[in-house]
Short mmCIF file of N, CA and C in Angstrom, two decimals:
data_model
loop_
_atom_site.label_atom_id
_atom_site.label_comp_id
_atom_site.label_asym_id
_atom_site.label_seq_id
_atom_site.Cartn_x
_atom_site.Cartn_y
_atom_site.Cartn_z
N UNK A 1 19.41 1.64 5.27
CA UNK A 1 19.50 0.96 6.52
C UNK A 1 20.87 1.17 7.15
N UNK A 2 21.78 1.73 6.40
CA UNK A 2 23.10 1.98 6.93
C UNK A 2 23.07 2.87 8.16
N UNK A 3 22.20 3.88 8.15
CA UNK A 3 22.11 4.80 9.27
C UNK A 3 21.63 4.09 10.54
N UNK A 4 20.92 2.97 10.40
CA UNK A 4 20.43 2.24 11.55
C UNK A 4 21.35 1.08 11.91
N UNK A 5 22.45 0.96 11.21
CA UNK A 5 23.42 -0.11 11.46
C UNK A 5 22.83 -1.49 11.19
N UNK A 6 21.97 -1.59 10.19
CA UNK A 6 21.32 -2.85 9.85
C UNK A 6 21.87 -3.40 8.55
N UNK A 7 21.76 -4.68 8.37
CA UNK A 7 22.19 -5.37 7.17
C UNK A 7 20.97 -6.06 6.58
N UNK A 8 20.78 -5.97 5.27
CA UNK A 8 19.56 -6.49 4.67
C UNK A 8 19.84 -7.26 3.39
N UNK A 9 19.90 -8.60 3.47
CA UNK A 9 20.01 -9.37 2.23
C UNK A 9 18.64 -9.51 1.58
N UNK A 10 18.62 -9.43 0.26
CA UNK A 10 17.38 -9.59 -0.49
C UNK A 10 17.49 -10.90 -1.25
N UNK A 11 16.49 -11.74 -1.13
CA UNK A 11 16.49 -13.01 -1.85
C UNK A 11 15.20 -13.09 -2.65
N UNK A 12 15.32 -13.41 -3.92
CA UNK A 12 14.11 -13.59 -4.71
C UNK A 12 14.25 -14.87 -5.52
N UNK A 13 13.19 -15.65 -5.51
CA UNK A 13 13.13 -16.80 -6.39
C UNK A 13 12.67 -16.27 -7.74
N UNK A 14 12.91 -17.01 -8.76
CA UNK A 14 12.51 -16.57 -10.09
C UNK A 14 10.99 -16.47 -10.16
N UNK A 15 10.51 -15.31 -10.54
CA UNK A 15 9.08 -15.14 -10.76
C UNK A 15 8.80 -15.46 -12.22
N UNK A 16 7.63 -15.96 -12.47
CA UNK A 16 7.31 -16.38 -13.83
C UNK A 16 7.41 -15.22 -14.81
N UNK A 17 7.84 -15.52 -16.01
CA UNK A 17 7.93 -14.50 -17.05
C UNK A 17 6.55 -13.96 -17.37
N UNK A 18 6.47 -12.67 -17.53
CA UNK A 18 5.23 -12.04 -17.95
C UNK A 18 4.19 -11.90 -16.85
N UNK A 19 4.56 -12.15 -15.60
CA UNK A 19 3.61 -11.99 -14.49
C UNK A 19 3.21 -10.53 -14.38
N UNK A 20 1.91 -10.28 -14.49
CA UNK A 20 1.40 -8.92 -14.38
C UNK A 20 0.30 -8.90 -13.34
N UNK A 21 0.40 -7.97 -12.41
CA UNK A 21 -0.61 -7.80 -11.38
C UNK A 21 -1.27 -6.44 -11.56
N UNK A 22 -2.50 -6.34 -11.15
CA UNK A 22 -3.21 -5.08 -11.28
C UNK A 22 -2.53 -4.01 -10.44
N UNK A 23 -2.74 -2.74 -10.80
CA UNK A 23 -2.17 -1.67 -9.97
C UNK A 23 -2.65 -1.75 -8.52
N UNK A 24 -3.92 -2.11 -8.29
CA UNK A 24 -4.45 -2.24 -6.93
C UNK A 24 -3.70 -3.31 -6.14
N UNK A 25 -3.51 -4.47 -6.74
CA UNK A 25 -2.81 -5.58 -6.07
C UNK A 25 -1.36 -5.19 -5.82
N UNK A 26 -0.72 -4.60 -6.82
CA UNK A 26 0.68 -4.19 -6.68
C UNK A 26 0.84 -3.16 -5.58
N UNK A 27 -0.04 -2.17 -5.53
CA UNK A 27 0.03 -1.12 -4.51
C UNK A 27 -0.16 -1.71 -3.11
N UNK A 28 -1.11 -2.61 -2.95
CA UNK A 28 -1.33 -3.21 -1.64
C UNK A 28 -0.16 -4.08 -1.19
N UNK A 29 0.44 -4.79 -2.11
CA UNK A 29 1.64 -5.58 -1.78
C UNK A 29 2.77 -4.64 -1.37
N UNK A 30 2.97 -3.59 -2.14
CA UNK A 30 4.02 -2.61 -1.83
C UNK A 30 3.80 -1.99 -0.45
N UNK A 31 2.57 -1.55 -0.18
CA UNK A 31 2.27 -0.90 1.10
C UNK A 31 2.45 -1.86 2.28
N UNK A 32 2.07 -3.12 2.11
CA UNK A 32 2.25 -4.11 3.17
C UNK A 32 3.74 -4.36 3.42
N UNK A 33 4.50 -4.49 2.36
CA UNK A 33 5.95 -4.68 2.50
C UNK A 33 6.59 -3.45 3.15
N UNK A 34 6.15 -2.28 2.73
CA UNK A 34 6.64 -1.03 3.31
C UNK A 34 6.35 -1.00 4.81
N UNK A 35 5.15 -1.37 5.22
CA UNK A 35 4.78 -1.37 6.64
C UNK A 35 5.66 -2.33 7.43
N UNK A 36 5.90 -3.51 6.87
CA UNK A 36 6.74 -4.48 7.56
C UNK A 36 8.15 -3.93 7.77
N UNK A 37 8.71 -3.27 6.76
CA UNK A 37 10.06 -2.71 6.88
C UNK A 37 10.11 -1.50 7.82
N UNK A 38 9.07 -0.66 7.77
CA UNK A 38 9.01 0.48 8.69
C UNK A 38 8.94 -0.02 10.14
N UNK A 39 8.19 -1.08 10.37
CA UNK A 39 8.12 -1.64 11.73
C UNK A 39 9.48 -2.12 12.21
N UNK A 40 10.25 -2.70 11.32
CA UNK A 40 11.61 -3.13 11.71
C UNK A 40 12.42 -1.91 12.14
N UNK A 41 12.38 -0.87 11.32
CA UNK A 41 13.16 0.33 11.63
C UNK A 41 12.70 1.02 12.91
N UNK A 42 11.39 1.09 13.12
CA UNK A 42 10.86 1.84 14.26
C UNK A 42 10.88 1.06 15.57
N UNK A 43 10.66 -0.25 15.52
CA UNK A 43 10.39 -0.98 16.75
C UNK A 43 11.33 -2.14 17.06
N UNK A 44 11.97 -2.72 16.06
CA UNK A 44 12.64 -4.00 16.28
C UNK A 44 14.02 -3.92 16.92
N UNK A 45 14.70 -2.79 16.76
CA UNK A 45 16.08 -2.69 17.23
C UNK A 45 16.91 -3.82 16.60
N UNK A 46 16.68 -4.06 15.32
CA UNK A 46 17.33 -5.16 14.59
C UNK A 46 18.62 -4.70 13.95
N UNK A 47 19.52 -5.65 13.76
CA UNK A 47 20.75 -5.40 13.03
C UNK A 47 20.76 -6.16 11.71
N UNK A 48 19.77 -7.02 11.50
CA UNK A 48 19.68 -7.80 10.27
C UNK A 48 18.23 -7.92 9.85
N UNK A 49 17.99 -7.75 8.56
CA UNK A 49 16.66 -7.93 7.97
C UNK A 49 16.83 -8.77 6.71
N UNK A 50 15.97 -9.76 6.56
CA UNK A 50 15.97 -10.58 5.35
C UNK A 50 14.62 -10.44 4.66
N UNK A 51 14.63 -10.14 3.38
CA UNK A 51 13.41 -10.04 2.59
C UNK A 51 13.48 -11.12 1.50
N UNK A 52 12.46 -11.95 1.46
CA UNK A 52 12.43 -13.04 0.49
C UNK A 52 11.11 -13.00 -0.27
N UNK A 53 11.16 -13.13 -1.58
CA UNK A 53 9.95 -13.23 -2.39
C UNK A 53 10.01 -14.54 -3.17
N UNK A 54 8.87 -15.23 -3.25
CA UNK A 54 8.84 -16.53 -3.91
C UNK A 54 7.51 -16.70 -4.63
N UNK A 55 7.57 -17.13 -5.86
CA UNK A 55 6.40 -17.45 -6.66
C UNK A 55 6.11 -18.93 -6.42
N UNK A 56 5.01 -19.21 -5.71
CA UNK A 56 4.67 -20.60 -5.38
C UNK A 56 3.47 -21.06 -6.22
N UNK A 57 3.49 -20.74 -7.50
CA UNK A 57 2.41 -21.15 -8.39
C UNK A 57 1.24 -20.20 -8.34
N UNK A 58 0.27 -20.51 -7.49
CA UNK A 58 -0.92 -19.66 -7.40
C UNK A 58 -0.82 -18.61 -6.31
N UNK A 59 0.32 -18.57 -5.61
CA UNK A 59 0.50 -17.64 -4.49
C UNK A 59 1.88 -16.99 -4.55
N UNK A 60 1.90 -15.69 -4.33
CA UNK A 60 3.16 -14.96 -4.16
C UNK A 60 3.41 -14.90 -2.66
N UNK A 61 4.57 -15.40 -2.22
CA UNK A 61 4.93 -15.39 -0.80
C UNK A 61 6.06 -14.41 -0.60
N UNK A 62 5.86 -13.48 0.33
CA UNK A 62 6.89 -12.51 0.66
C UNK A 62 7.12 -12.60 2.16
N UNK A 63 8.38 -12.69 2.55
CA UNK A 63 8.72 -12.80 3.96
C UNK A 63 9.69 -11.70 4.35
N UNK A 64 9.44 -11.06 5.48
CA UNK A 64 10.35 -10.07 6.06
C UNK A 64 10.72 -10.59 7.44
N UNK A 65 11.98 -10.94 7.62
CA UNK A 65 12.46 -11.49 8.89
C UNK A 65 13.53 -10.58 9.47
N UNK A 66 13.51 -10.42 10.79
CA UNK A 66 14.54 -9.61 11.43
C UNK A 66 15.06 -10.31 12.68
N UNK A 67 16.17 -9.81 13.19
CA UNK A 67 16.75 -10.37 14.40
C UNK A 67 16.55 -9.44 15.59
N UNK A 68 15.44 -8.74 15.59
CA UNK A 68 15.16 -7.76 16.63
C UNK A 68 14.54 -8.33 17.89
N UNK A 69 13.89 -7.46 18.63
CA UNK A 69 13.35 -7.81 19.94
C UNK A 69 12.09 -8.66 19.86
N UNK A 70 11.51 -8.81 18.69
CA UNK A 70 10.33 -9.65 18.53
C UNK A 70 9.06 -8.95 18.96
N UNK A 71 8.02 -9.72 19.05
CA UNK A 71 6.69 -9.21 19.38
C UNK A 71 6.01 -10.26 20.26
N UNK A 72 5.31 -9.82 21.28
CA UNK A 72 4.60 -10.74 22.17
C UNK A 72 3.60 -11.57 21.37
N UNK A 73 3.48 -12.87 21.68
CA UNK A 73 2.57 -13.74 20.93
C UNK A 73 1.14 -13.22 20.86
N UNK A 74 0.64 -12.62 21.95
CA UNK A 74 -0.74 -12.12 21.91
C UNK A 74 -0.89 -10.96 20.93
N UNK A 75 0.18 -10.18 20.73
CA UNK A 75 0.13 -9.09 19.75
C UNK A 75 0.22 -9.64 18.33
N UNK A 76 0.99 -10.71 18.14
CA UNK A 76 1.05 -11.34 16.81
C UNK A 76 -0.32 -11.88 16.44
N UNK A 77 -0.98 -12.56 17.38
CA UNK A 77 -2.31 -13.11 17.12
C UNK A 77 -3.32 -12.00 16.87
N UNK A 78 -3.28 -10.97 17.69
CA UNK A 78 -4.23 -9.86 17.54
C UNK A 78 -4.07 -9.17 16.19
N UNK A 79 -2.83 -8.97 15.77
CA UNK A 79 -2.59 -8.28 14.50
C UNK A 79 -3.14 -9.05 13.32
N UNK A 80 -3.08 -10.37 13.37
CA UNK A 80 -3.55 -11.14 12.22
C UNK A 80 -5.05 -11.37 12.23
N UNK A 81 -5.72 -11.15 13.37
CA UNK A 81 -7.14 -11.47 13.47
C UNK A 81 -8.06 -10.27 13.64
N UNK A 82 -7.54 -9.14 14.09
CA UNK A 82 -8.38 -7.98 14.39
C UNK A 82 -8.57 -7.14 13.13
N UNK A 83 -9.81 -6.78 12.81
CA UNK A 83 -10.02 -5.87 11.67
C UNK A 83 -9.29 -4.55 11.91
N UNK A 84 -8.83 -3.94 10.85
CA UNK A 84 -8.05 -2.71 10.97
C UNK A 84 -8.82 -1.58 11.63
N UNK A 85 -10.15 -1.63 11.64
CA UNK A 85 -10.94 -0.56 12.24
C UNK A 85 -11.07 -0.70 13.76
N UNK A 86 -10.63 -1.84 14.31
CA UNK A 86 -10.72 -2.09 15.74
C UNK A 86 -9.45 -1.62 16.43
N UNK A 87 -9.56 -0.94 17.58
CA UNK A 87 -8.35 -0.52 18.29
C UNK A 87 -7.48 -1.74 18.64
N UNK A 88 -6.20 -1.64 18.36
CA UNK A 88 -5.29 -2.76 18.61
C UNK A 88 -4.78 -2.74 20.04
N UNK A 89 -4.59 -3.92 20.65
CA UNK A 89 -3.94 -3.96 21.95
C UNK A 89 -2.48 -3.58 21.75
N UNK A 90 -1.96 -2.63 22.51
CA UNK A 90 -0.59 -2.21 22.24
C UNK A 90 0.26 -2.07 23.49
N UNK A 91 -0.22 -2.58 24.61
CA UNK A 91 0.57 -2.57 25.84
C UNK A 91 1.21 -1.23 26.15
N UNK A 92 0.45 -0.15 25.97
CA UNK A 92 0.94 1.17 26.33
C UNK A 92 1.75 1.88 25.26
N UNK A 93 2.08 1.20 24.15
CA UNK A 93 2.81 1.87 23.08
C UNK A 93 1.88 2.77 22.31
N UNK A 94 2.44 3.77 21.67
CA UNK A 94 1.61 4.59 20.79
C UNK A 94 1.52 3.91 19.44
N UNK A 95 0.51 4.22 18.69
CA UNK A 95 0.34 3.59 17.37
C UNK A 95 -0.28 2.22 17.53
N UNK A 96 0.31 1.22 16.89
CA UNK A 96 -0.16 -0.14 17.03
C UNK A 96 -1.09 -0.62 15.94
N UNK A 97 -1.31 0.13 14.90
CA UNK A 97 -2.21 -0.25 13.82
C UNK A 97 -1.49 -0.89 12.64
N UNK A 98 -0.19 -0.76 12.58
CA UNK A 98 0.57 -1.17 11.40
C UNK A 98 0.38 -2.61 10.97
N UNK A 99 0.58 -3.56 11.87
CA UNK A 99 0.46 -4.97 11.49
C UNK A 99 -0.98 -5.35 11.17
N UNK A 100 -1.94 -4.78 11.90
CA UNK A 100 -3.35 -5.06 11.60
C UNK A 100 -3.71 -4.49 10.22
N UNK A 101 -3.20 -3.30 9.90
CA UNK A 101 -3.43 -2.72 8.58
C UNK A 101 -2.82 -3.60 7.49
N UNK A 102 -1.62 -4.10 7.76
CA UNK A 102 -0.93 -4.98 6.82
C UNK A 102 -1.79 -6.22 6.57
N UNK A 103 -2.28 -6.85 7.64
CA UNK A 103 -3.13 -8.04 7.50
C UNK A 103 -4.41 -7.71 6.74
N UNK A 104 -4.97 -6.53 7.01
CA UNK A 104 -6.19 -6.10 6.32
C UNK A 104 -5.95 -5.93 4.82
N UNK A 105 -4.80 -5.40 4.45
CA UNK A 105 -4.46 -5.25 3.02
C UNK A 105 -4.40 -6.62 2.34
N UNK A 106 -3.78 -7.59 2.99
CA UNK A 106 -3.68 -8.92 2.41
C UNK A 106 -5.07 -9.55 2.28
N UNK A 107 -5.91 -9.37 3.30
CA UNK A 107 -7.27 -9.92 3.26
C UNK A 107 -8.07 -9.30 2.12
N UNK A 108 -7.87 -8.00 1.86
CA UNK A 108 -8.61 -7.34 0.77
C UNK A 108 -8.23 -7.91 -0.60
N UNK A 109 -7.09 -8.58 -0.68
CA UNK A 109 -6.65 -9.20 -1.93
C UNK A 109 -6.97 -10.69 -1.98
N UNK A 110 -7.65 -11.18 -0.94
CA UNK A 110 -7.95 -12.61 -0.88
C UNK A 110 -6.81 -13.41 -0.28
N UNK A 111 -5.83 -12.74 0.28
CA UNK A 111 -4.70 -13.42 0.89
C UNK A 111 -4.71 -13.28 2.39
N UNK A 112 -3.54 -13.44 2.98
CA UNK A 112 -3.43 -13.31 4.43
C UNK A 112 -1.98 -13.02 4.81
N UNK A 113 -1.81 -12.64 6.07
CA UNK A 113 -0.48 -12.39 6.63
C UNK A 113 -0.34 -13.20 7.90
N UNK A 114 0.87 -13.67 8.16
CA UNK A 114 1.16 -14.36 9.41
C UNK A 114 2.33 -13.68 10.10
N UNK A 115 2.35 -13.79 11.41
CA UNK A 115 3.40 -13.19 12.23
C UNK A 115 3.92 -14.27 13.17
N UNK A 116 5.23 -14.48 13.16
CA UNK A 116 5.81 -15.51 14.00
C UNK A 116 7.22 -15.10 14.42
N UNK A 117 7.77 -15.86 15.33
CA UNK A 117 9.14 -15.62 15.77
C UNK A 117 10.10 -16.02 14.66
N UNK A 118 11.12 -15.19 14.40
CA UNK A 118 12.06 -15.46 13.31
C UNK A 118 13.28 -16.24 13.79
N UNK A 119 13.76 -15.96 14.98
CA UNK A 119 14.92 -16.59 15.61
C UNK A 119 16.15 -16.63 14.70
N UNK A 120 16.51 -15.47 14.14
CA UNK A 120 17.73 -15.37 13.34
C UNK A 120 18.96 -15.30 14.23
N UNK A 121 18.76 -14.87 15.46
CA UNK A 121 19.85 -14.68 16.42
C UNK A 121 19.49 -15.46 17.68
N UNK A 122 20.42 -16.20 18.23
CA UNK A 122 20.14 -17.03 19.40
C UNK A 122 19.69 -16.23 20.62
N UNK A 123 20.12 -14.97 20.70
CA UNK A 123 19.81 -14.15 21.87
C UNK A 123 18.53 -13.35 21.75
N UNK A 124 17.96 -13.25 20.56
CA UNK A 124 16.78 -12.40 20.36
C UNK A 124 15.76 -13.13 19.50
N UNK A 125 14.47 -12.95 19.80
CA UNK A 125 13.46 -13.71 19.08
C UNK A 125 13.24 -13.27 17.64
N UNK A 126 13.36 -11.98 17.35
CA UNK A 126 13.09 -11.49 16.00
C UNK A 126 11.62 -11.65 15.64
N UNK A 127 11.29 -11.21 14.44
CA UNK A 127 9.92 -11.32 13.94
C UNK A 127 9.95 -11.72 12.47
N UNK A 128 9.06 -12.61 12.10
CA UNK A 128 8.88 -13.02 10.72
C UNK A 128 7.47 -12.60 10.30
N UNK A 129 7.39 -11.72 9.32
CA UNK A 129 6.12 -11.30 8.74
C UNK A 129 6.04 -11.95 7.36
N UNK A 130 5.04 -12.80 7.17
CA UNK A 130 4.87 -13.48 5.89
C UNK A 130 3.58 -13.02 5.23
N UNK A 131 3.68 -12.64 3.97
CA UNK A 131 2.54 -12.20 3.18
C UNK A 131 2.24 -13.27 2.14
N UNK A 132 0.98 -13.64 2.02
CA UNK A 132 0.54 -14.63 1.05
C UNK A 132 -0.51 -13.98 0.17
N UNK A 133 -0.17 -13.79 -1.10
CA UNK A 133 -1.05 -13.08 -2.03
C UNK A 133 -1.40 -14.00 -3.18
N UNK A 134 -2.69 -14.28 -3.38
CA UNK A 134 -3.08 -15.11 -4.53
C UNK A 134 -2.68 -14.45 -5.84
N UNK A 135 -2.19 -15.25 -6.75
CA UNK A 135 -1.88 -14.78 -8.10
C UNK A 135 -3.01 -15.30 -8.99
N UNK A 136 -3.75 -14.40 -9.61
CA UNK A 136 -4.86 -14.84 -10.46
C UNK A 136 -4.37 -15.78 -11.56
N UNK A 137 -5.24 -16.72 -11.93
CA UNK A 137 -4.89 -17.69 -12.98
C UNK A 137 -4.48 -16.98 -14.26
N UNK A 138 -5.19 -15.92 -14.58
CA UNK A 138 -4.82 -15.11 -15.73
C UNK A 138 -4.27 -13.80 -15.20
N UNK A 139 -3.18 -13.35 -15.78
CA UNK A 139 -2.59 -12.11 -15.30
C UNK A 139 -3.60 -10.96 -15.33
N UNK A 140 -3.52 -10.13 -14.31
CA UNK A 140 -4.40 -8.98 -14.20
C UNK A 140 -3.78 -7.79 -14.93
N UNK A 141 -4.62 -7.01 -15.54
CA UNK A 141 -4.10 -5.80 -16.18
C UNK A 141 -4.93 -4.57 -15.84
N UNK A 142 -6.12 -4.78 -15.25
CA UNK A 142 -6.94 -3.63 -14.91
C UNK A 142 -7.04 -3.48 -13.41
N UNK A 143 -7.56 -2.36 -12.99
CA UNK A 143 -7.64 -2.02 -11.57
C UNK A 143 -8.54 -3.02 -10.87
#
């Protein structure tokens, strides 16, 4: 992120010892987190990114917050509700599938994603992408 002049603190709460997730669940979490960070780099014009992971018992919560230009509320709502196969409203921008794909990945795991204003900087709205992934009662070890 140095090349983009961004600063990124990483915060993690202690995850339970021995937590094991299936390769499928791990890959989908990784890809969703990757999409959130790529969106910051490509679209947000942010100078700060915060990534937080928290084990909340039966749910893994991951948050990616930035101090960038934000996202219109109708696009935040559309991204969380539109199936990934449906064309996304993108107000003339190219692409526009990233957040819907991210939400679709979370849904495939029985979880969900939310998109809201982050307000890390008084002058810019920023974006907060939160991922909520159920943690199975018994650790997963197979696909």
